[in-house]
CSV table of N, CA and C in Angstrom, one decimal:
chain,number,residue,atom,x,y,z
O,390,MET,N,56.2,61.6,170.7
O,390,MET,CA,55.7,60.3,170.3
O,390,MET,C,56.8,59.3,170.4
O,391,SER,N,56.4,58.2,171.0
O,391,SER,CA,57.4,57.1,171.2
O,391,SER,C,57.7,56.3,169.9
O,392,ASP,N,58.8,55.6,169.8
O,392,ASP,CA,59.1,54.8,168.6
O,392,ASP,C,58.0,53.8,168.4
O,393,ASP,N,57.5,53.2,169.5
O,393,ASP,CA,56.4,52.2,169.3
O,393,ASP,C,55.2,52.8,168.6
O,394,ALA,N,54.9,54.0,168.8
O,394,ALA,CA,53.7,54.6,168.2
O,394,ALA,C,53.9,55.0,166.8
O,395,THR,N,55.2,55.2,166.4
O,395,THR,CA,55.4,55.7,165.0
O,395,THR,C,56.0,54.6,164.1
O,396,ARG,N,56.6,53.5,164.7
O,396,ARG,CA,57.2,52.5,163.9
O,396,ARG,C,56.7,51.1,164.3
O,397,THR,N,56.0,50.5,163.4
O,397,THR,CA,55.5,49.2,163.7
O,397,THR,C,56.3,48.1,163.1
O,398,SER,N,56.2,46.9,163.6
O,398,SER,CA,57.0,45.8,163.1
O,398,SER,C,56.7,45.4,161.7
O,399,ASP,N,55.6,45.8,161.2
O,399,ASP,CA,55.2,45.4,159.8
O,399,ASP,C,55.1,46.7,158.9
O,400,SER,N,55.9,47.7,159.1
O,400,SER,CA,55.8,48.9,158.3
O,400,SER,C,56.2,48.6,156.9
O,401,TYR,N,55.7,49.5,156.0
O,401,TYR,CA,56.0,49.3,154.6
O,401,TYR,C,57.5,49.3,154.4
O,402,PHE,N,58.2,50.2,155.0
O,402,PHE,CA,59.7,50.3,154.8
O,402,PHE,C,60.4,49.0,155.2
O,403,GLU,N,59.9,48.3,156.2
O,403,GLU,CA,60.5,47.1,156.7
O,403,GLU,C,60.2,45.9,155.7
O,404,THR,N,59.0,46.0,155.1
O,404,THR,CA,58.6,44.8,154.3
O,404,THR,C,59.0,44.9,152.8
O,405,VAL,N,59.2,46.1,152.3
O,405,VAL,CA,59.6,46.3,150.9
O,405,VAL,C,61.0,45.7,150.7
O,406,GLU,N,61.2,45.1,149.6
O,406,GLU,CA,62.5,44.5,149.3
O,406,GLU,C,63.2,45.2,148.2
O,407,VAL,N,64.5,45.3,148.3
O,407,VAL,CA,65.4,45.8,147.2
O,407,VAL,C,65.2,44.8,146.1
O,408,GLY,N,65.0,45.4,144.9
O,408,GLY,CA,64.8,44.5,143.7
O,408,GLY,C,63.4,44.5,143.3
O,409,GLU,N,62.4,44.9,144.1
O,409,GLU,CA,61.0,45.0,143.7
O,409,GLU,C,60.8,46.0,142.6
O,410,THR,N,60.0,45.6,141.6
O,410,THR,CA,59.8,46.4,140.4
O,410,THR,C,58.3,46.7,140.3
O,411,ASP,N,58.0,47.8,139.5
O,411,ASP,CA,56.6,48.2,139.3
O,411,ASP,C,56.6,48.9,138.0
O,412,ARG,N,55.4,49.0,137.4
O,412,ARG,CA,55.1,49.8,136.2
O,412,ARG,C,53.8,50.5,136.4
O,413,THR,N,53.8,51.8,136.1
O,413,THR,CA,52.6,52.6,136.3
O,413,THR,C,51.6,52.4,135.1
O,414,GLU,N,50.4,52.9,135.3
O,414,GLU,CA,49.6,53.1,134.1
O,414,GLU,C,50.2,54.2,133.2
O,415,ALA,N,49.6,54.4,132.1
O,415,ALA,CA,50.2,55.4,131.1
O,415,ALA,C,49.3,56.6,131.0
O,416,ARG,N,49.9,57.7,130.5
O,416,ARG,CA,49.1,58.9,130.3
O,416,ARG,C,49.7,59.6,129.0
O,417,THR,N,48.8,60.1,128.2
O,417,THR,CA,49.2,60.8,127.0
O,417,THR,C,49.4,62.3,127.3
O,418,ILE,N,50.6,62.8,126.8
O,418,ILE,CA,50.9,64.3,126.9
O,418,ILE,C,50.3,65.0,125.8
O,419,THR,N,49.5,66.0,126.1
O,419,THR,CA,48.7,66.8,125.0
O,419,THR,C,49.3,68.2,124.9
O,420,GLU,N,48.9,68.8,123.8
O,420,GLU,CA,49.2,70.2,123.6
O,420,GLU,C,48.6,71.1,124.7
O,421,ALA,N,47.4,70.8,125.2
O,421,ALA,CA,46.8,71.5,126.3
O,421,ALA,C,47.7,71.4,127.5
O,422,ASP,N,48.2,70.2,127.8
O,422,ASP,CA,49.1,70.0,128.9
O,422,ASP,C,50.3,71.0,128.8
O,423,VAL,N,50.9,71.1,127.7
O,423,VAL,CA,52.1,71.9,127.5
O,423,VAL,C,51.7,73.4,127.6
O,424,VAL,N,50.7,73.8,127.0
O,424,VAL,CA,50.2,75.2,127.1
O,424,VAL,C,49.9,75.6,128.5
O,425,ASN,N,49.2,74.7,129.2
O,425,ASN,CA,48.9,75.0,130.6
O,425,ASN,C,50.1,75.1,131.5
O,426,PHE,N,51.1,74.1,131.2
O,426,PHE,CA,52.3,74.1,132.0
O,426,PHE,C,53.1,75.4,131.8
O,427,ALA,N,53.2,75.8,130.5
O,427,ALA,CA,53.9,77.0,130.2
O,427,ALA,C,53.3,78.2,131.0
O,428,GLY,N,52.0,78.3,131.0
O,428,GLY,CA,51.3,79.4,131.8
O,428,GLY,C,51.6,79.3,133.3
O,429,VAL,N,51.6,78.1,133.8
O,429,VAL,CA,51.9,78.0,135.3
O,429,VAL,C,53.4,78.2,135.6
O,430,SER,N,54.2,77.7,134.7
O,430,SER,CA,55.7,77.8,135.0
O,430,SER,C,56.3,79.1,134.5
O,431,GLY,N,55.7,79.7,133.5
O,431,GLY,CA,56.3,80.9,132.9
O,431,GLY,C,57.4,80.5,131.9
O,432,ASP,N,57.5,79.3,131.5
O,432,ASP,CA,58.5,78.8,130.6
O,432,ASP,C,57.8,78.7,129.2
O,433,PHE,N,58.0,79.8,128.4
O,433,PHE,CA,57.4,79.9,127.1
O,433,PHE,C,58.5,79.7,126.0
O,434,ASN,N,59.5,78.9,126.3
O,434,ASN,CA,60.6,78.6,125.4
O,434,ASN,C,60.1,78.2,124.0
O,435,HIS,N,60.7,78.6,122.9
O,435,HIS,CA,60.3,78.2,121.6
O,435,HIS,C,60.2,76.7,121.4
O,436,LEU,N,61.0,75.9,122.1
O,436,LEU,CA,61.0,74.5,122.0
O,436,LEU,C,59.6,73.9,122.3
O,437,HIS,N,58.8,74.6,123.1
O,437,HIS,CA,57.5,74.1,123.5
O,437,HIS,C,56.4,74.9,122.8
O,438,MET,N,56.6,76.1,122.3
O,438,MET,CA,55.6,77.0,121.9
O,438,MET,C,55.5,77.4,120.5
O,439,ASP,N,56.7,77.4,119.8
O,439,ASP,CA,56.8,77.9,118.4
O,439,ASP,C,56.8,76.7,117.4
O,440,ALA,N,55.6,76.4,116.9
O,440,ALA,CA,55.5,75.2,116.0
O,440,ALA,C,56.3,75.5,114.7
O,441,GLU,N,56.2,76.7,114.1
O,441,GLU,CA,56.9,77.0,112.9
O,441,GLU,C,58.4,76.9,113.0
O,442,ARG,N,58.9,77.4,114.0
O,442,ARG,CA,60.4,77.4,114.3
O,442,ARG,C,60.8,75.9,114.5
O,443,MET,N,60.0,75.2,115.2
O,443,MET,CA,60.5,73.8,115.6
O,443,MET,C,60.3,72.8,114.4
O,444,GLU,N,59.6,73.2,113.3
O,444,GLU,CA,59.5,72.3,112.2
O,444,GLU,C,60.9,72.0,111.6
O,445,ASP,N,61.8,73.0,111.7
O,445,ASP,CA,63.2,72.9,111.1
O,445,ASP,C,64.2,72.4,112.2
O,446,SER,N,63.7,72.0,113.3
O,446,SER,CA,64.7,71.7,114.4
O,446,SER,C,65.0,70.2,114.3
O,447,GLN,N,65.9,69.7,115.2
O,447,GLN,CA,66.3,68.3,115.2
O,447,GLN,C,65.1,67.4,115.6
O,448,PHE,N,64.1,68.0,116.3
O,448,PHE,CA,62.9,67.3,116.7
O,448,PHE,C,61.8,67.3,115.7
O,449,GLY,N,61.8,68.3,114.8
O,449,GLY,CA,60.8,68.3,113.7
O,449,GLY,C,59.4,68.9,114.2
O,450,GLN,N,59.3,69.1,115.4
O,450,GLN,CA,58.0,69.6,116.0
O,450,GLN,C,58.3,70.1,117.4
O,451,ARG,N,57.3,70.7,118.0
O,451,ARG,CA,57.4,71.2,119.4
O,451,ARG,C,57.6,69.9,120.4
O,452,ILE,N,58.3,70.2,121.5
O,452,ILE,CA,58.4,69.1,122.5
O,452,ILE,C,57.9,69.6,123.8
O,453,ALA,N,57.5,68.6,124.6
O,453,ALA,CA,57.0,69.0,126.0
O,453,ALA,C,58.1,69.4,126.9
O,454,HIS,N,57.8,70.2,127.9
O,454,HIS,CA,58.8,70.5,128.9
O,454,HIS,C,59.2,69.2,129.6
O,455,GLY,N,60.5,69.1,129.8
O,455,GLY,CA,61.0,67.9,130.6
O,455,GLY,C,60.4,67.9,132.0
O,456,THR,N,60.3,69.1,132.6
O,456,THR,CA,59.8,69.2,133.9
O,456,THR,C,58.3,68.9,134.0
O,457,LEU,N,57.5,69.1,132.9
O,457,LEU,CA,56.1,68.7,132.8
O,457,LEU,C,56.1,67.2,132.8
O,458,VAL,N,56.9,66.6,132.0
O,458,VAL,CA,56.9,65.1,131.9
O,458,VAL,C,57.3,64.5,133.3
O,459,PHE,N,58.3,65.1,133.9
O,459,PHE,CA,58.7,64.7,135.3
O,459,PHE,C,57.5,64.8,136.2
O,460,SER,N,56.8,65.9,136.2
O,460,SER,CA,55.6,66.1,137.1
O,460,SER,C,54.5,65.1,136.8
O,461,VAL,N,54.2,64.9,135.6
O,461,VAL,CA,53.2,63.9,135.3
O,461,VAL,C,53.7,62.5,135.8
O,462,ALA,N,54.9,62.2,135.6
O,462,ALA,CA,55.5,60.9,136.1
O,462,ALA,C,55.3,60.8,137.6
O,463,THR,N,55.5,61.8,138.4
O,463,THR,CA,55.3,61.8,139.9
O,463,THR,C,53.8,61.5,140.2
O,464,GLY,N,52.9,62.0,139.4
O,464,GLY,CA,51.5,61.7,139.6
O,464,GLY,C,51.2,60.3,139.2
O,465,LEU,N,51.7,59.8,138.2
O,465,LEU,CA,51.5,58.4,137.8
O,465,LEU,C,52.0,57.5,138.9
O,466,LEU,N,53.2,57.8,139.5
O,466,LEU,CA,53.7,57.0,140.6
O,466,LEU,C,52.8,57.0,141.8
O,467,TRP,N,52.3,58.2,142.2
O,467,TRP,CA,51.4,58.3,143.3
O,467,TRP,C,50.2,57.4,143.1
O,468,GLN,N,49.6,57.5,141.9
O,468,GLN,CA,48.4,56.7,141.6
O,468,GLN,C,48.7,55.2,141.6
O,469,SER,N,49.9,54.8,141.4
O,469,SER,CA,50.2,53.4,141.4
O,469,SER,C,50.6,52.8,142.8
O,470,ARG,N,50.7,53.7,143.7
O,470,ARG,CA,51.2,53.2,145.1
O,470,ARG,C,50.0,52.5,145.8
O,471,SER,N,50.4,51.5,146.5
O,471,SER,CA,49.4,50.7,147.3
O,471,SER,C,49.0,51.6,148.5
O,472,GLU,N,47.9,51.2,149.1
O,472,GLU,CA,47.4,51.9,150.2
O,472,GLU,C,48.4,51.9,151.4
O,473,ALA,N,49.1,50.8,151.6
O,473,ALA,CA,50.1,50.7,152.6
O,473,ALA,C,51.3,51.6,152.3
O,474,GLU,N,51.7,51.7,151.1
O,474,GLU,CA,52.8,52.6,150.7
O,474,GLU,C,52.4,54.0,150.9
O,475,ARG,N,51.2,54.4,150.5
O,475,ARG,CA,50.7,55.8,150.7
O,475,ARG,C,50.6,56.2,152.1
O,476,GLU,N,50.1,55.3,153.0
O,476,GLU,CA,50.0,55.5,154.4
O,476,GLU,C,51.4,55.6,155.1
O,477,SER,N,52.4,54.9,154.5
O,477,SER,CA,53.8,54.9,155.1
O,477,SER,C,54.6,56.1,154.6
O,478,LEU,N,54.2,56.8,153.6
O,478,LEU,CA,55.0,57.9,153.0
O,478,LEU,C,55.0,59.0,154.0
O,479,VAL,N,56.2,59.4,154.5
O,479,VAL,CA,56.3,60.6,155.3
O,479,VAL,C,56.5,61.8,154.5
O,480,ALA,N,57.4,61.8,153.5
O,480,ALA,CA,57.7,62.9,152.7
O,480,ALA,C,58.5,62.5,151.4
O,481,PHE,N,58.4,63.3,150.4
O,481,PHE,CA,59.2,63.1,149.2
O,481,PHE,C,60.5,63.8,149.6
O,482,TYR,N,61.6,63.0,149.6
O,482,TYR,CA,62.9,63.5,150.2
O,482,TYR,C,63.8,64.1,149.1
O,483,GLY,N,63.6,63.7,147.9
O,483,GLY,CA,64.5,64.3,146.8
O,483,GLY,C,64.6,63.4,145.6
O,484,VAL,N,65.4,63.8,144.7
O,484,VAL,CA,65.6,63.1,143.5
O,484,VAL,C,67.1,63.2,143.1
O,485,ASP,N,67.7,62.1,142.8
O,485,ASP,CA,69.1,62.1,142.4
O,485,ASP,C,69.3,61.7,140.9
O,486,ASP,N,70.3,62.2,140.3
O,486,ASP,CA,70.7,61.7,139.0
O,486,ASP,C,69.6,61.9,137.9
O,487,LEU,N,68.9,63.0,138.0
O,487,LEU,CA,67.8,63.3,137.1
O,487,LEU,C,68.4,63.7,135.7
O,488,ARG,N,68.0,63.0,134.7
O,488,ARG,CA,68.5,63.2,133.3
O,488,ARG,C,67.3,63.2,132.4
O,489,PHE,N,67.3,64.1,131.5
O,489,PHE,CA,66.3,64.2,130.4
O,489,PHE,C,67.0,63.6,129.2
O,490,VAL,N,66.7,62.3,128.8
O,490,VAL,CA,67.5,61.6,127.8
O,490,VAL,C,66.8,61.5,126.5
O,491,GLY,N,65.5,61.9,126.4
O,491,GLY,CA,64.8,61.8,125.1
O,491,GLY,C,63.6,62.8,125.1
O,492,PRO,N,63.2,63.2,123.9
O,492,PRO,CA,62.1,64.2,123.8
O,492,PRO,C,60.8,63.5,123.9
O,493,VAL,N,59.8,64.3,124.4
O,493,VAL,CA,58.4,63.9,124.4
O,493,VAL,C,57.6,64.9,123.5
O,494,VAL,N,56.9,64.4,122.5
O,494,VAL,CA,56.2,65.3,121.6
O,494,VAL,C,54.7,65.1,122.0
O,495,PHE,N,53.9,66.1,121.5
O,495,PHE,CA,52.5,66.0,121.8
O,495,PHE,C,51.9,64.7,121.2
O,496,GLY,N,51.1,64.0,122.0
O,496,GLY,CA,50.6,62.8,121.6
O,496,GLY,C,51.3,61.6,122.1
O,497,ASP,N,52.6,61.8,122.6
O,497,ASP,CA,53.3,60.6,123.2
O,497,ASP,C,52.6,60.2,124.5
O,498,THR,N,52.7,58.9,124.7
O,498,THR,CA,52.1,58.4,126.0
O,498,THR,C,53.2,57.8,126.8
O,499,ILE,N,53.3,58.3,128.1
O,499,ILE,CA,54.4,57.9,129.0
O,499,ILE,C,53.9,57.0,130.1
O,500,HIS,N,54.8,56.2,130.6
O,500,HIS,CA,54.6,55.4,131.8
O,500,HIS,C,55.9,55.4,132.6
O,501,VAL,N,55.9,54.9,133.8
O,501,VAL,CA,57.1,54.9,134.6
O,501,VAL,C,57.4,53.4,135.1
O,502,GLU,N,58.6,53.0,134.9
O,502,GLU,CA,59.1,51.7,135.4
O,502,GLU,C,60.0,52.0,136.6
O,503,THR,N,59.8,51.3,137.7
O,503,THR,CA,60.7,51.5,138.9
O,503,THR,C,61.3,50.2,139.4
O,504,GLU,N,62.4,50.4,140.2
O,504,GLU,CA,63.0,49.3,140.9
O,504,GLU,C,63.5,49.9,142.2
O,505,VAL,N,63.2,49.2,143.3
O,505,VAL,CA,63.7,49.6,144.6
O,505,VAL,C,65.2,49.2,144.6
O,506,VAL,N,66.1,50.2,144.8
O,506,VAL,CA,67.5,49.9,144.7
O,506,VAL,C,68.3,50.0,146.0
O,507,GLU,N,67.7,50.6,147.0
O,507,GLU,CA,68.3,50.7,148.3
O,507,GLU,C,67.3,51.1,149.4
O,508,LYS,N,67.6,50.6,150.6
O,508,LYS,CA,66.8,51.0,151.8
O,508,LYS,C,67.9,51.5,152.8
O,509,ARG,N,67.7,52.7,153.2
O,509,ARG,CA,68.7,53.3,154.2
O,509,ARG,C,68.0,53.6,155.4
O,510,GLU,N,68.3,53.0,156.5
O,510,GLU,CA,67.6,53.3,157.8
O,510,GLU,C,68.0,54.7,158.2
O,511,LYS,N,67.1,55.3,158.9
O,511,LYS,CA,67.3,56.7,159.4
O,511,LYS,C,66.8,56.7,160.9
O,512,PRO,N,67.5,56.1,161.8
O,512,PRO,CA,67.1,56.0,163.2
O,512,PRO,C,67.0,57.4,163.9
O,513,GLU,N,67.7,58.4,163.4
O,513,GLU,CA,67.6,59.7,164.0
O,513,GLU,C,66.4,60.5,163.7
O,514,HIS,N,65.6,60.0,162.7
O,514,HIS,CA,64.4,60.7,162.3
O,514,HIS,C,63.3,60.4,163.3
O,515,PRO,N,62.5,61.5,163.6
O,515,PRO,CA,61.5,61.3,164.6
O,515,PRO,C,60.3,60.4,164.2
O,516,VAL,N,60.1,60.3,162.9
O,516,VAL,CA,58.9,59.6,162.4
O,516,VAL,C,59.3,58.5,161.4
O,517,ALA,N,60.2,58.8,160.4
O,517,ALA,CA,60.5,57.9,159.4
O,517,ALA,C,61.4,56.8,159.8
O,518,ALA,N,61.2,55.6,159.3
O,518,ALA,CA,62.1,54.5,159.6
O,518,ALA,C,63.3,54.5,158.7
O,519,GLY,N,63.2,55.1,157.5
O,519,GLY,CA,64.3,55.2,156.6
O,519,GLY,C,64.0,55.9,155.3
O,520,VAL,N,65.0,55.9,154.4
O,520,VAL,CA,64.9,56.4,153.1
O,520,VAL,C,64.8,55.3,152.1
O,521,LEU,N,63.8,55.3,151.2
O,521,LEU,CA,63.7,54.3,150.2
O,521,LEU,C,64.2,54.9,148.9
O,522,HIS,N,65.2,54.3,148.2
O,522,HIS,CA,65.7,54.7,147.0
O,522,HIS,C,65.1,53.9,145.8
O,523,THR,N,64.5,54.6,144.9
O,523,THR,CA,63.8,53.9,143.8
O,523,THR,C,64.3,54.4,142.5
O,524,ALA,N,65.0,53.6,141.7
O,524,ALA,CA,65.4,54.0,140.3
O,524,ALA,C,64.1,54.0,139.5
O,525,ALA,N,64.1,55.0,138.6
O,525,ALA,CA,62.9,55.2,137.7
O,525,ALA,C,63.3,55.5,136.3
O,526,GLU,N,62.6,54.9,135.4
O,526,GLU,CA,62.7,55.3,134.0
O,526,GLU,C,61.4,55.7,133.5
O,527,ILE,N,61.3,56.9,133.0
O,527,ILE,CA,60.0,57.3,132.3
O,527,ILE,C,60.2,57.0,130.9
O,528,LYS,N,59.3,56.3,130.3
O,528,LYS,CA,59.4,55.8,128.9
O,528,LYS,C,58.2,56.2,128.1
O,529,LYS,N,58.4,56.3,126.8
O,529,LYS,CA,57.3,56.5,125.8
O,529,LYS,C,56.7,55.2,125.4
O,530,GLN,N,55.6,55.3,124.6
O,530,GLN,CA,54.9,54.2,124.1
O,530,GLN,C,55.7,53.1,123.4
O,531,ASN,N,56.8,53.5,122.8
O,531,ASN,CA,57.7,52.6,122.2
O,531,ASN,C,58.8,52.1,123.1
O,532,ASP,N,58.7,52.3,124.4
O,532,ASP,CA,59.6,51.9,125.4
O,532,ASP,C,61.0,52.7,125.4
O,533,ALA,N,61.1,53.8,124.6
O,533,ALA,CA,62.2,54.6,124.6
O,533,ALA,C,62.3,55.4,125.9
O,534,PRO,N,63.4,55.4,126.6
O,534,PRO,CA,63.4,56.2,127.8
O,534,PRO,C,63.5,57.7,127.5
O,535,VAL,N,62.8,58.5,128.3
O,535,VAL,CA,62.8,60.0,128.1
O,535,VAL,C,63.4,60.7,129.4
O,536,ILE,N,63.3,60.1,130.5
O,536,ILE,CA,63.8,60.6,131.8
O,536,ILE,C,64.3,59.4,132.6
O,537,THR,N,65.5,59.6,133.2
O,537,THR,CA,65.9,58.6,134.2
O,537,THR,C,66.3,59.4,135.5
O,538,CYS,N,66.1,58.7,136.6
O,538,CYS,CA,66.4,59.4,137.9
O,538,CYS,C,66.2,58.3,139.0
O,539,GLU,N,66.5,58.8,140.2
O,539,GLU,CA,66.3,58.0,141.4
O,539,GLU,C,65.6,58.8,142.4
O,540,PHE,N,64.4,58.3,142.8
O,540,PHE,CA,63.5,59.0,143.8
O,540,PHE,C,63.9,58.6,145.2
O,541,LEU,N,63.9,59.5,146.1
O,541,LEU,CA,64.2,59.2,147.5
O,541,LEU,C,62.9,59.6,148.3
O,542,SER,N,62.4,58.6,149.1
O,542,SER,CA,61.2,58.8,149.8
O,542,SER,C,61.4,58.5,151.3
O,543,LEU,N,61.0,59.4,152.2
O,543,LEU,CA,61.1,59.1,153.6
O,543,LEU,C,59.9,58.2,153.9
O,544,MET,N,60.1,57.1,154.5
O,544,MET,CA,59.0,56.1,154.8
O,544,MET,C,59.0,55.7,156.2
O,545,GLN,N,57.8,55.4,156.7
O,545,GLN,CA,57.6,54.8,158.0
O,545,GLN,C,57.9,53.3,157.9
């Protein structure tokens, strides 16, 4: 495939600007989410499953898996993408600086706030124009951050 066929002059990667921000819709994390995630992942840690034991913990109740919250956040991000952005996405390239900075309990509602922080061209890639670096904060309903990270996306 020629460069002309895979990279157009008005590609999403070329038009998106460093500094652009976005906020996703919100989603409530439920007990059913946590139980289902435990079954799928095999992570039955008492932090997520043992209500009696967690009553006396620093959290006072069970908390959701950080990886569940991260997974829900990626879904919220996909749902918030424009058609142009969806069509330009080649692949999820990775995540840098992932930190779980606060707990999510059953009934908390999360959303994601993002900012494009870097665009790195990738001329050697056969399809992608470059890597888009997007800083993300996953926050609860009170705007307290629960996860911070930087998403890397291969984009046309």
